[in-house]
Short mmCIF file of C-alpha atoms in Angstrom, two decimals:
data_model
loop_
_atom_site.label_atom_id
_atom_site.label_comp_id
_atom_site.label_asym_id
_atom_site.label_seq_id
_atom_site.Cartn_x
_atom_site.Cartn_y
_atom_site.Cartn_z
CA UNK A 1 38.99 -58.95 71.91
CA UNK A 2 39.28 -56.03 69.46
CA UNK A 3 38.96 -57.95 66.17
CA UNK A 4 35.76 -59.88 66.83
CA UNK A 5 35.57 -61.55 63.40
CA UNK A 6 36.97 -61.46 59.88
CA UNK A 7 35.36 -62.40 56.59
CA UNK A 8 36.58 -62.94 53.03
CA UNK A 9 33.93 -62.06 50.46
CA UNK A 10 33.78 -61.62 46.65
CA UNK A 11 32.41 -58.63 44.79
CA UNK A 12 30.58 -59.63 41.58
CA UNK A 13 28.37 -56.65 40.64
CA UNK A 14 25.65 -58.95 39.30
CA UNK A 15 25.03 -60.21 42.84
CA UNK A 16 23.17 -56.93 43.40
CA UNK A 17 19.61 -57.47 42.07
CA UNK A 18 19.49 -54.02 40.47
CA UNK A 19 22.51 -55.05 38.39
CA UNK A 20 21.98 -58.77 37.99
CA UNK A 21 18.29 -58.68 37.01
CA UNK A 22 17.96 -62.33 37.95
CA UNK A 23 21.43 -63.51 36.97
CA UNK A 24 22.34 -63.51 40.66
CA UNK A 25 20.35 -66.74 40.92
CA UNK A 26 23.22 -68.37 39.07
CA UNK A 27 25.35 -67.89 42.19
CA UNK A 28 22.67 -68.66 44.77
CA UNK A 29 25.13 -70.33 47.16
CA UNK A 30 27.26 -67.18 47.13
CA UNK A 31 24.21 -64.99 47.81
CA UNK A 32 23.14 -67.13 50.75
CA UNK A 33 26.67 -67.25 52.20
CA UNK A 34 26.94 -63.47 51.82
CA UNK A 35 23.66 -63.04 53.67
CA UNK A 36 24.95 -65.30 56.44
CA UNK A 37 28.10 -63.15 56.74
CA UNK A 38 26.02 -59.96 56.89
CA UNK A 39 23.75 -61.41 59.58
CA UNK A 40 26.76 -62.39 61.66
CA UNK A 41 28.18 -58.89 61.35
CA UNK A 42 24.87 -57.37 62.42
CA UNK A 43 24.74 -59.64 65.49
CA UNK A 44 28.34 -58.78 66.39
CA UNK A 45 27.42 -55.06 66.37
CA UNK A 46 30.88 -53.72 65.46
CA UNK A 47 31.74 -50.10 66.07
CA UNK A 48 34.04 -50.16 63.04
CA UNK A 49 34.27 -52.26 59.91
CA UNK A 50 37.74 -52.24 58.35
CA UNK A 51 37.51 -53.23 54.70
CA UNK A 52 40.19 -53.81 52.08
CA UNK A 53 39.32 -53.73 48.39
CA UNK A 54 41.48 -54.22 45.29
CA UNK A 55 39.31 -51.62 43.54
CA UNK A 56 39.92 -48.81 46.02
CA UNK A 57 42.81 -46.42 45.38
CA UNK A 58 45.88 -48.62 44.86
CA UNK A 59 49.58 -47.85 44.40
CA UNK A 60 52.55 -50.05 43.61
CA UNK A 61 54.54 -49.03 46.69
CA UNK A 62 51.93 -47.72 49.15
CA UNK A 63 48.86 -49.13 50.92
CA UNK A 64 46.29 -46.36 50.71
CA UNK A 65 43.66 -45.71 53.39
CA UNK A 66 40.73 -43.46 52.45
CA UNK A 67 40.77 -40.11 54.26
CA UNK A 68 37.97 -37.75 55.27
CA UNK A 69 34.69 -38.18 57.11
CA UNK A 70 32.90 -40.38 54.58
CA UNK A 71 32.12 -41.17 50.96
CA UNK A 72 29.39 -42.21 48.57
CA UNK A 73 29.25 -44.60 45.64
CA UNK A 74 26.82 -46.18 43.20
CA UNK A 75 26.56 -48.81 40.49
CA UNK A 76 26.19 -46.39 37.58
CA UNK A 77 29.00 -48.08 35.62
CA UNK A 78 27.06 -51.34 35.89
CA UNK A 79 23.77 -49.82 34.73
CA UNK A 80 22.14 -49.24 38.12
CA UNK A 81 22.64 -45.59 39.15
CA UNK A 82 19.87 -45.77 41.77
CA UNK A 83 21.71 -48.44 43.76
CA UNK A 84 23.76 -45.98 45.82
CA UNK A 85 25.27 -46.10 49.29
CA UNK A 86 27.01 -43.78 51.71
CA UNK A 87 29.44 -44.60 54.48
CA UNK A 88 30.77 -42.63 57.43
CA UNK A 89 34.48 -43.09 57.99
CA UNK A 90 36.16 -43.71 61.35
CA UNK A 91 38.58 -40.80 60.97
CA UNK A 92 40.15 -41.40 64.38
CA UNK A 93 41.00 -44.96 63.34
CA UNK A 94 42.49 -43.70 60.07
CA UNK A 95 44.64 -41.18 61.97
CA UNK A 96 45.83 -43.96 64.25
CA UNK A 97 46.74 -46.12 61.24
CA UNK A 98 48.67 -43.21 59.72
CA UNK A 99 50.69 -42.77 62.89
CA UNK A 100 51.27 -46.50 63.34
CA UNK A 101 52.43 -46.96 59.75
CA UNK A 102 54.87 -44.06 60.10
CA UNK A 103 56.21 -45.43 63.39
CA UNK A 104 56.69 -48.89 61.85
CA UNK A 105 58.23 -47.51 58.62
CA UNK A 106 55.47 -49.16 56.61
CA UNK A 107 54.62 -47.45 53.33
CA UNK A 108 50.94 -46.85 54.07
CA UNK A 109 48.57 -44.03 54.98
CA UNK A 110 45.82 -41.71 53.86
CA UNK A 111 47.70 -39.48 51.41
CA UNK A 112 47.05 -39.29 47.67
CA UNK A 113 43.52 -40.52 47.14
CA UNK A 114 42.69 -40.31 43.42
CA UNK A 115 38.92 -40.71 43.76
CA UNK A 116 36.86 -40.52 46.95
CA UNK A 117 33.94 -42.49 45.52
CA UNK A 118 33.24 -45.89 47.03
CA UNK A 119 34.30 -48.68 44.67
CA UNK A 120 32.22 -51.77 43.93
CA UNK A 121 34.56 -53.92 45.99
CA UNK A 122 33.38 -51.84 48.96
CA UNK A 123 29.79 -51.23 47.90
CA UNK A 124 28.82 -54.89 47.54
CA UNK A 125 29.72 -55.89 51.12
CA UNK A 126 28.03 -52.69 52.34
CA UNK A 127 24.88 -53.63 50.42
CA UNK A 128 24.56 -56.96 52.21
CA UNK A 129 25.48 -55.61 55.65
CA UNK A 130 23.03 -52.73 55.40
CA UNK A 131 20.35 -55.13 54.21
CA UNK A 132 20.95 -57.30 57.30
CA UNK A 133 20.68 -54.29 59.61
CA UNK A 134 17.42 -53.25 57.95
CA UNK A 135 15.91 -56.73 58.27
CA UNK A 136 16.87 -56.81 61.94
CA UNK A 137 15.23 -53.41 62.45
CA UNK A 138 18.48 -51.82 63.59
CA UNK A 139 20.04 -48.53 62.57
CA UNK A 140 23.39 -48.69 60.78
CA UNK A 141 25.66 -47.34 63.49
CA UNK A 142 29.11 -48.62 62.49
CA UNK A 143 31.80 -46.55 60.81
CA UNK A 144 34.03 -47.66 57.98
CA UNK A 145 37.77 -47.75 57.35
CA UNK A 146 38.50 -48.44 53.68
CA UNK A 147 41.89 -49.31 52.22
CA UNK A 148 43.32 -50.58 48.95
CA UNK A 149 46.04 -53.09 48.21
CA UNK A 150 49.49 -52.50 46.71
CA UNK A 151 52.47 -54.03 44.95
CA UNK A 152 54.28 -54.38 48.26
CA UNK A 153 55.25 -57.77 49.64
CA UNK A 154 52.96 -60.28 51.35
CA UNK A 155 54.85 -59.41 54.54
CA UNK A 156 53.92 -55.74 54.21
CA UNK A 157 50.26 -56.54 53.62
CA UNK A 158 50.28 -58.79 56.67
CA UNK A 159 51.97 -56.03 58.67
CA UNK A 160 49.19 -53.66 57.58
CA UNK A 161 46.71 -56.06 59.10
CA UNK A 162 48.75 -56.20 62.28
CA UNK A 163 48.49 -52.40 62.49
CA UNK A 164 44.71 -52.69 62.17
CA UNK A 165 44.74 -55.14 65.06
CA UNK A 166 46.95 -52.85 67.14
CA UNK A 167 44.92 -49.70 66.46
CA UNK A 168 41.68 -51.48 67.28
CA UNK A 169 43.16 -52.48 70.62
CA UNK A 170 44.60 -49.04 71.43
CA UNK A 171 41.37 -47.26 70.50
CA UNK A 172 39.19 -49.83 72.26
CA UNK A 173 37.19 -50.44 69.08
CA UNK A 174 35.03 -53.49 68.47
CA UNK A 175 36.11 -54.26 64.90
CA UNK A 176 35.05 -56.61 62.11
CA UNK A 177 37.51 -57.04 59.25
CA UNK A 178 36.10 -57.59 55.73
CA UNK A 179 38.50 -58.66 52.98
CA UNK A 180 36.82 -58.02 49.63
CA UNK A 181 38.29 -59.93 46.71
CA UNK A 182 37.47 -62.41 43.98
CA UNK A 183 39.53 -65.49 43.30
CA UNK A 184 40.66 -66.44 39.78
CA UNK A 185 39.10 -64.85 36.70
CA UNK A 186 40.00 -67.59 34.20
CA UNK A 187 37.99 -70.65 35.17
CA UNK A 188 36.10 -71.11 31.89
CA UNK A 189 37.04 -70.83 28.24
CA UNK A 190 33.63 -69.29 27.55
CA UNK A 191 33.99 -66.86 30.46
CA UNK A 192 34.82 -63.17 29.93
CA UNK A 193 38.55 -63.73 30.56
CA UNK A 194 39.07 -67.16 29.01
CA UNK A 195 40.65 -70.20 30.67
CA UNK A 196 44.02 -70.74 32.30
CA UNK A 197 44.96 -74.10 33.86
CA UNK A 198 46.38 -72.24 36.85
CA UNK A 199 42.94 -70.80 37.72
CA UNK A 200 41.34 -73.87 39.35
CA UNK A 201 44.65 -74.67 41.04
CA UNK A 202 44.77 -71.20 42.57
CA UNK A 203 41.17 -71.40 43.75
CA UNK A 204 41.73 -74.83 45.31
CA UNK A 205 44.80 -73.47 47.10
CA UNK A 206 43.00 -70.45 48.57
CA UNK A 207 39.87 -72.41 49.48
CA UNK A 208 41.97 -74.92 51.37
CA UNK A 209 43.61 -72.06 53.29
CA UNK A 210 40.14 -70.70 54.05
CA UNK A 211 38.97 -74.10 55.30
CA UNK A 212 42.00 -74.71 57.49
CA UNK A 213 42.79 -71.17 58.62
CA UNK A 214 46.35 -71.69 57.39
CA UNK A 215 47.19 -68.07 56.68
CA UNK A 216 50.81 -68.96 55.94
CA UNK A 217 49.55 -70.57 52.73
CA UNK A 218 48.03 -67.22 51.73
CA UNK A 219 51.36 -65.48 52.30
CA UNK A 220 53.48 -68.05 50.45
CA UNK A 221 51.19 -68.42 47.41
CA UNK A 222 53.30 -68.70 44.27
CA UNK A 223 53.34 -65.32 42.49
CA UNK A 224 53.26 -66.88 39.03
CA UNK A 225 50.29 -69.05 39.92
CA UNK A 226 48.36 -66.04 41.21
CA UNK A 227 49.14 -63.89 38.18
CA UNK A 228 48.30 -66.54 35.61
CA UNK A 229 45.03 -67.20 37.45
CA UNK A 230 44.23 -63.45 37.17
CA UNK A 231 43.08 -63.18 40.77
CA UNK A 232 42.30 -59.95 42.57
CA UNK A 233 41.74 -60.85 46.22
CA UNK A 234 44.94 -62.43 47.51
CA UNK A 235 46.55 -59.29 48.95
CA UNK A 236 43.27 -58.27 50.55
CA UNK A 237 43.19 -61.68 52.26
CA UNK A 238 46.80 -61.21 53.39
CA UNK A 239 45.89 -57.98 55.20
CA UNK A 240 42.98 -59.80 56.83
CA UNK A 241 45.36 -62.51 58.02
CA UNK A 242 47.53 -59.90 59.73
CA UNK A 243 44.49 -58.50 61.54
CA UNK A 244 44.21 -61.92 63.23
CA UNK A 245 47.92 -62.26 63.99
CA UNK A 246 48.72 -64.76 66.76
CA UNK A 247 45.03 -65.45 67.33
CA UNK A 248 43.37 -68.87 67.22
CA UNK A 249 40.38 -68.87 64.89
CA UNK A 250 37.52 -71.08 63.83
CA UNK A 251 37.84 -71.14 60.04
CA UNK A 252 34.86 -71.80 57.77
CA UNK A 253 34.59 -71.88 53.99
CA UNK A 254 30.91 -70.96 53.68
CA UNK A 255 30.69 -71.27 49.90
CA UNK A 256 32.67 -71.46 46.68
CA UNK A 257 31.32 -71.08 43.15
CA UNK A 258 32.62 -70.19 39.70
CA UNK A 259 29.82 -70.65 37.15
CA UNK A 260 30.62 -67.48 35.22
CA UNK A 261 34.36 -68.08 34.95
CA UNK A 262 35.30 -66.12 38.08
CA UNK A 263 35.88 -67.78 41.45
CA UNK A 264 33.75 -66.52 44.32
CA UNK A 265 34.72 -67.65 47.81
CA UNK A 266 33.03 -66.69 51.07
CA UNK A 267 34.84 -67.50 54.31
CA UNK A 268 34.49 -66.67 58.00
CA UNK A 269 37.14 -66.54 60.70
CA UNK A 270 35.97 -66.32 64.30
CA UNK A 271 38.52 -65.79 67.10
CA UNK A 272 38.26 -68.61 69.63
CA UNK A 273 41.08 -67.70 71.97
CA UNK A 274 42.73 -64.70 73.51
CA UNK A 275 43.98 -62.15 70.98
CA UNK A 276 47.72 -62.40 70.22
CA UNK A 277 48.16 -65.36 72.57
CA UNK A 278 49.06 -68.10 70.04
CA UNK A 279 52.70 -67.95 68.96
CA UNK A 280 52.09 -70.79 66.48
CA UNK A 281 49.90 -68.36 64.54
CA UNK A 282 52.56 -65.67 64.30
CA UNK A 283 52.74 -66.05 60.54
CA UNK A 284 55.02 -63.12 59.71
CA UNK A 285 58.27 -64.73 60.96
CA UNK A 286 57.17 -68.04 59.42
CA UNK A 287 56.67 -66.33 56.08
CA UNK A 288 60.01 -64.52 56.26
CA UNK A 289 61.80 -67.77 57.04
CA UNK A 290 60.11 -69.52 54.10
CA UNK A 291 60.87 -66.56 51.81
CA UNK A 292 64.54 -66.48 52.76
CA UNK A 293 64.84 -70.24 52.35
CA UNK A 294 63.35 -69.97 48.87
CA UNK A 295 65.80 -67.19 47.93
CA UNK A 296 68.77 -69.25 49.15
CA UNK A 297 67.56 -72.16 47.05
CA UNK A 298 67.17 -69.89 44.04
CA UNK A 299 70.66 -68.45 44.42
CA UNK A 300 72.19 -71.93 44.78
CA UNK A 301 70.84 -72.97 41.38
CA UNK A 302 71.46 -69.84 39.32
CA UNK A 303 73.68 -70.24 36.27
CA UNK A 304 76.56 -68.00 35.18
CA UNK A 305 74.34 -65.62 33.20
CA UNK A 306 71.95 -64.92 36.06
CA UNK A 307 74.81 -64.72 38.56
CA UNK A 308 76.57 -62.20 36.31
CA UNK A 309 73.47 -59.98 36.18
CA UNK A 310 72.94 -60.20 39.94
CA UNK A 311 76.56 -59.44 40.82
CA UNK A 312 76.62 -56.49 38.45
CA UNK A 313 73.57 -54.93 40.11
CA UNK A 314 74.73 -55.68 43.65
CA UNK A 315 78.20 -54.26 43.03
CA UNK A 316 76.90 -51.05 41.51
CA UNK A 317 74.11 -50.45 44.05
CA UNK A 318 76.30 -51.20 47.08
CA UNK A 319 79.58 -49.66 45.96
CA UNK A 320 78.64 -47.17 43.25
CA UNK A 321 81.20 -48.82 40.94
CA UNK A 322 80.39 -49.97 37.43
CA UNK A 323 81.84 -53.49 37.37
CA UNK A 324 83.80 -55.17 34.62
CA UNK A 325 82.10 -58.26 33.22
CA UNK A 326 85.19 -60.47 33.32
CA UNK A 327 85.81 -59.68 36.98
CA UNK A 328 82.36 -60.95 37.91
CA UNK A 329 82.77 -64.41 36.38
CA UNK A 330 84.02 -66.90 38.96
CA UNK A 331 83.91 -70.16 37.00
CA UNK A 332 85.86 -70.08 33.73
CA UNK A 333 84.88 -73.72 33.08
CA UNK A 334 81.12 -73.20 33.38
CA UNK A 335 79.24 -74.42 30.28
CA UNK A 336 77.78 -70.94 29.77
CA UNK A 337 81.14 -69.19 29.48
CA UNK A 338 81.48 -69.91 25.76
CA UNK A 339 78.01 -68.44 25.21
CA UNK A 340 79.03 -65.36 27.20
CA UNK A 341 82.02 -64.72 24.94
CA UNK A 342 79.90 -64.42 21.79
CA UNK A 343 77.83 -61.35 20.89
CA UNK A 344 74.08 -61.56 21.41
CA UNK A 345 71.17 -59.35 22.34
CA UNK A 346 69.51 -59.99 25.69
CA UNK A 347 66.95 -58.67 28.13
CA UNK A 348 67.47 -58.56 31.89
CA UNK A 349 64.33 -58.51 34.04
CA UNK A 350 64.19 -57.84 37.77
CA UNK A 351 61.20 -58.77 39.90
CA UNK A 352 60.49 -58.00 43.54
CA UNK A 353 57.66 -59.68 45.46
CA UNK A 354 56.45 -61.10 42.17
CA UNK A 355 56.13 -57.64 40.57
CA UNK A 356 58.30 -56.25 37.80
CA UNK A 357 61.05 -54.01 39.22
CA UNK A 358 62.88 -53.24 35.99
CA UNK A 359 63.44 -54.63 32.50
CA UNK A 360 65.84 -53.36 29.84
CA UNK A 361 67.35 -55.13 26.87
CA UNK A 362 68.72 -55.11 23.37
CA UNK A 363 67.17 -56.92 20.43
CA UNK A 364 70.51 -57.19 18.63
CA UNK A 365 73.96 -57.05 20.25
CA UNK A 366 75.56 -53.63 20.67
CA UNK A 367 78.57 -54.73 22.74
CA UNK A 368 81.53 -57.05 22.21
CA UNK A 369 79.97 -60.11 23.81
CA UNK A 370 76.98 -61.37 25.76
CA UNK A 371 78.72 -60.91 29.11
CA UNK A 372 79.08 -57.15 28.52
CA UNK A 373 75.51 -57.04 27.17
CA UNK A 374 74.18 -58.64 30.37
CA UNK A 375 76.10 -56.30 32.67
CA UNK A 376 75.01 -53.18 30.80
CA UNK A 377 71.37 -54.24 30.57
CA UNK A 378 71.25 -55.40 34.19
CA UNK A 379 72.50 -52.01 35.41
CA UNK A 380 70.03 -50.22 33.13
CA UNK A 381 67.15 -52.36 34.40
CA UNK A 382 68.13 -51.66 38.00
CA UNK A 383 68.87 -47.96 37.72
CA UNK A 384 67.54 -46.49 34.47
CA UNK A 385 64.18 -48.08 33.68
CA UNK A 386 62.02 -44.93 33.44
CA UNK A 387 59.03 -46.75 34.94
CA UNK A 388 60.75 -47.30 38.28
CA UNK A 389 62.98 -45.60 40.79
CA UNK A 390 66.53 -47.02 41.09
CA UNK A 391 66.92 -50.23 43.05
CA UNK A 392 67.80 -49.66 46.73
CA UNK A 393 70.28 -51.58 48.83
CA UNK A 394 67.55 -52.98 51.07
CA UNK A 395 65.86 -54.58 48.03
CA UNK A 396 68.88 -56.53 46.79
CA UNK A 397 68.38 -59.66 48.89
CA UNK A 398 64.88 -60.24 47.48
CA UNK A 399 65.42 -59.40 43.80
CA UNK A 400 64.82 -62.20 41.31
CA UNK A 401 66.68 -62.04 37.98
CA UNK A 402 65.76 -63.37 34.54
CA UNK A 403 68.15 -63.19 31.60
CA UNK A 404 66.56 -63.78 28.20
CA UNK A 405 69.06 -64.37 25.41
CA UNK A 406 67.49 -63.23 22.17
CA UNK A 407 66.99 -65.32 19.07
CA UNK A 408 66.92 -63.64 15.68
CA UNK A 409 63.60 -61.85 15.00
CA UNK A 410 61.66 -63.04 11.95
CA UNK A 411 58.86 -61.26 10.11
CA UNK A 412 55.39 -62.80 10.26
CA UNK A 413 52.25 -61.95 8.33
CA UNK A 414 49.65 -62.12 11.08
CA UNK A 415 48.86 -63.03 14.69
CA UNK A 416 48.08 -66.66 13.85
CA UNK A 417 51.84 -67.27 13.72
CA UNK A 418 52.27 -66.23 17.35
CA UNK A 419 52.16 -68.28 20.53
CA UNK A 420 52.61 -66.12 23.67
CA UNK A 421 54.15 -68.98 25.61
CA UNK A 422 56.79 -69.69 22.91
CA UNK A 423 57.35 -66.46 20.97
CA UNK A 424 57.96 -62.87 21.91
CA UNK A 425 56.61 -60.19 19.61
CA UNK A 426 57.86 -56.92 18.13
CA UNK A 427 55.33 -54.43 16.77
CA UNK A 428 56.99 -51.71 14.65
CA UNK A 429 56.26 -48.92 12.20
CA UNK A 430 58.23 -47.50 9.27
CA UNK A 431 59.05 -44.32 11.21
CA UNK A 432 61.12 -46.27 13.75
CA UNK A 433 58.67 -46.78 16.58
CA UNK A 434 58.64 -50.27 18.03
CA UNK A 435 57.40 -52.10 21.06
CA UNK A 436 58.60 -55.50 22.28
CA UNK A 437 57.11 -58.04 24.65
CA UNK A 438 58.97 -61.11 25.83
CA UNK A 439 57.36 -64.56 25.67
CA UNK A 440 55.85 -66.62 28.48
CA UNK A 441 54.94 -63.75 30.80
CA UNK A 442 52.58 -64.21 33.72
CA UNK A 443 49.11 -62.95 32.85
CA UNK A 444 49.71 -62.68 29.07
CA UNK A 445 47.84 -65.63 27.57
CA UNK A 446 46.40 -64.44 24.25
CA UNK A 447 48.06 -63.19 21.09
CA UNK A 448 45.85 -60.10 20.86
CA UNK A 449 46.77 -59.13 24.41
CA UNK A 450 50.44 -59.70 23.60
CA UNK A 451 50.27 -57.51 20.49
CA UNK A 452 48.30 -54.77 22.25
CA UNK A 453 50.78 -54.53 25.11
CA UNK A 454 53.77 -54.44 22.76
CA UNK A 455 52.12 -51.75 20.62
CA UNK A 456 51.30 -49.65 23.67
CA UNK A 457 54.91 -49.85 24.82
CA UNK A 458 55.99 -48.50 21.43
CA UNK A 459 53.40 -45.73 21.29
CA UNK A 460 51.76 -47.43 18.32
CA UNK A 461 48.05 -47.28 17.52
CA UNK A 462 46.84 -50.59 16.14
CA UNK A 463 43.89 -48.81 14.49
CA UNK A 464 45.57 -45.68 13.10
CA UNK A 465 49.16 -46.72 12.31
CA UNK A 466 50.56 -48.94 9.59
CA UNK A 467 52.41 -51.58 11.60
CA UNK A 468 54.12 -54.91 11.12
CA UNK A 469 54.91 -57.92 13.26
CA UNK A 470 58.04 -59.90 14.07
CA UNK A 471 58.39 -62.84 16.38
CA UNK A 472 61.39 -64.20 18.23
CA UNK A 473 62.34 -66.94 20.64
CA UNK A 474 64.52 -66.62 23.72
CA UNK A 475 66.56 -68.86 25.93
CA UNK A 476 65.48 -67.92 29.42
CA UNK A 477 67.91 -68.16 32.31
CA UNK A 478 66.51 -67.75 35.82
#
């Protein structure tokens, strides 16, 4: 058995006494569960701890693994510069992961680290583990492999975990996997991030997966639910799940708390059968089947506007031909056809694995009718959004399309007239700069956040520039 145990742990800085100054007593159950995890790790005596943290170096399209022989970090940003730790890296394991990722065509490896310093999502588990070793009178003799998360799919994060499992086996390492990550950040109105009704639902969902060991539920978690809950640990947990691929486990939820508005879950997963011997726990093909079934269901219910956007993108990406709007419409009697024949501004948004993949639109119509507007904006979103590379053929089957038909913008005097769930916002200046944000976006709950994001998109300073507000409604087709 190469992966001898796996643990999911949170990373609230105040749990460190030098930072919390007594506030850690407010999450006493979390502290005690963390200590239990650390004691188990010490007794297991791993040669290597593989740890994933959402606060390590992260990229949208690449799972980063820290290179080099080791790193150091401290809690200076949290007011405790003397609470510092060092870790020696298992460089041979990192090299093996690099080679395995390349062989499996997985976008992952040890290139492009922005900062070598250990992040708090890594430091907090290290604090507890080192404390357990000290109490047991043992020298810290394990090495660390540290990785971030990414904007890649749940399948790719699971595959990363499978590579950890494979490399541990090939190298003959005795490995413990630690998935660092908090749950939702919006459990309480008085908390630092406010309240979202999706937050307790998300935490209940993940805690149930922790209790049952149903890793498929971690992979199929609704993207919108996770974003609106403002979680940070889900993709870390998905990598952990892959490290236990096809392995029976004893699953334990050791604690769950959220008194400060952030959900803290501690869970343990102990292999109780031969590694990779349980086909029922091969969750990657189960996830892919569920994902494909969901996409088929989505396609079967799309209306003419969404179908028009999708066909325009697919035709151009596959054939290199800019399609004609009329040739893409296959139902002249559809109720949306009359709407498509009238001029209107619209935005077309593309998402992939729950992450934005492109969004371009027009506030007011610039083409003869809405059909032409949709085609033009869909192609621009797919191929000319400066934030992203052009959509590839292999991404087409998993793209999700939204078409927002614009209502007429109206001037408003202040933010009290906004509602992020109902209205989009335009922030503009007299010199022509403007930034727009659509309504009802995952993770955008407050009006100030909505205004700030729109202003940033337009290169507008809310403190230095003279700016004005407009609001608008949309009819969203998805």
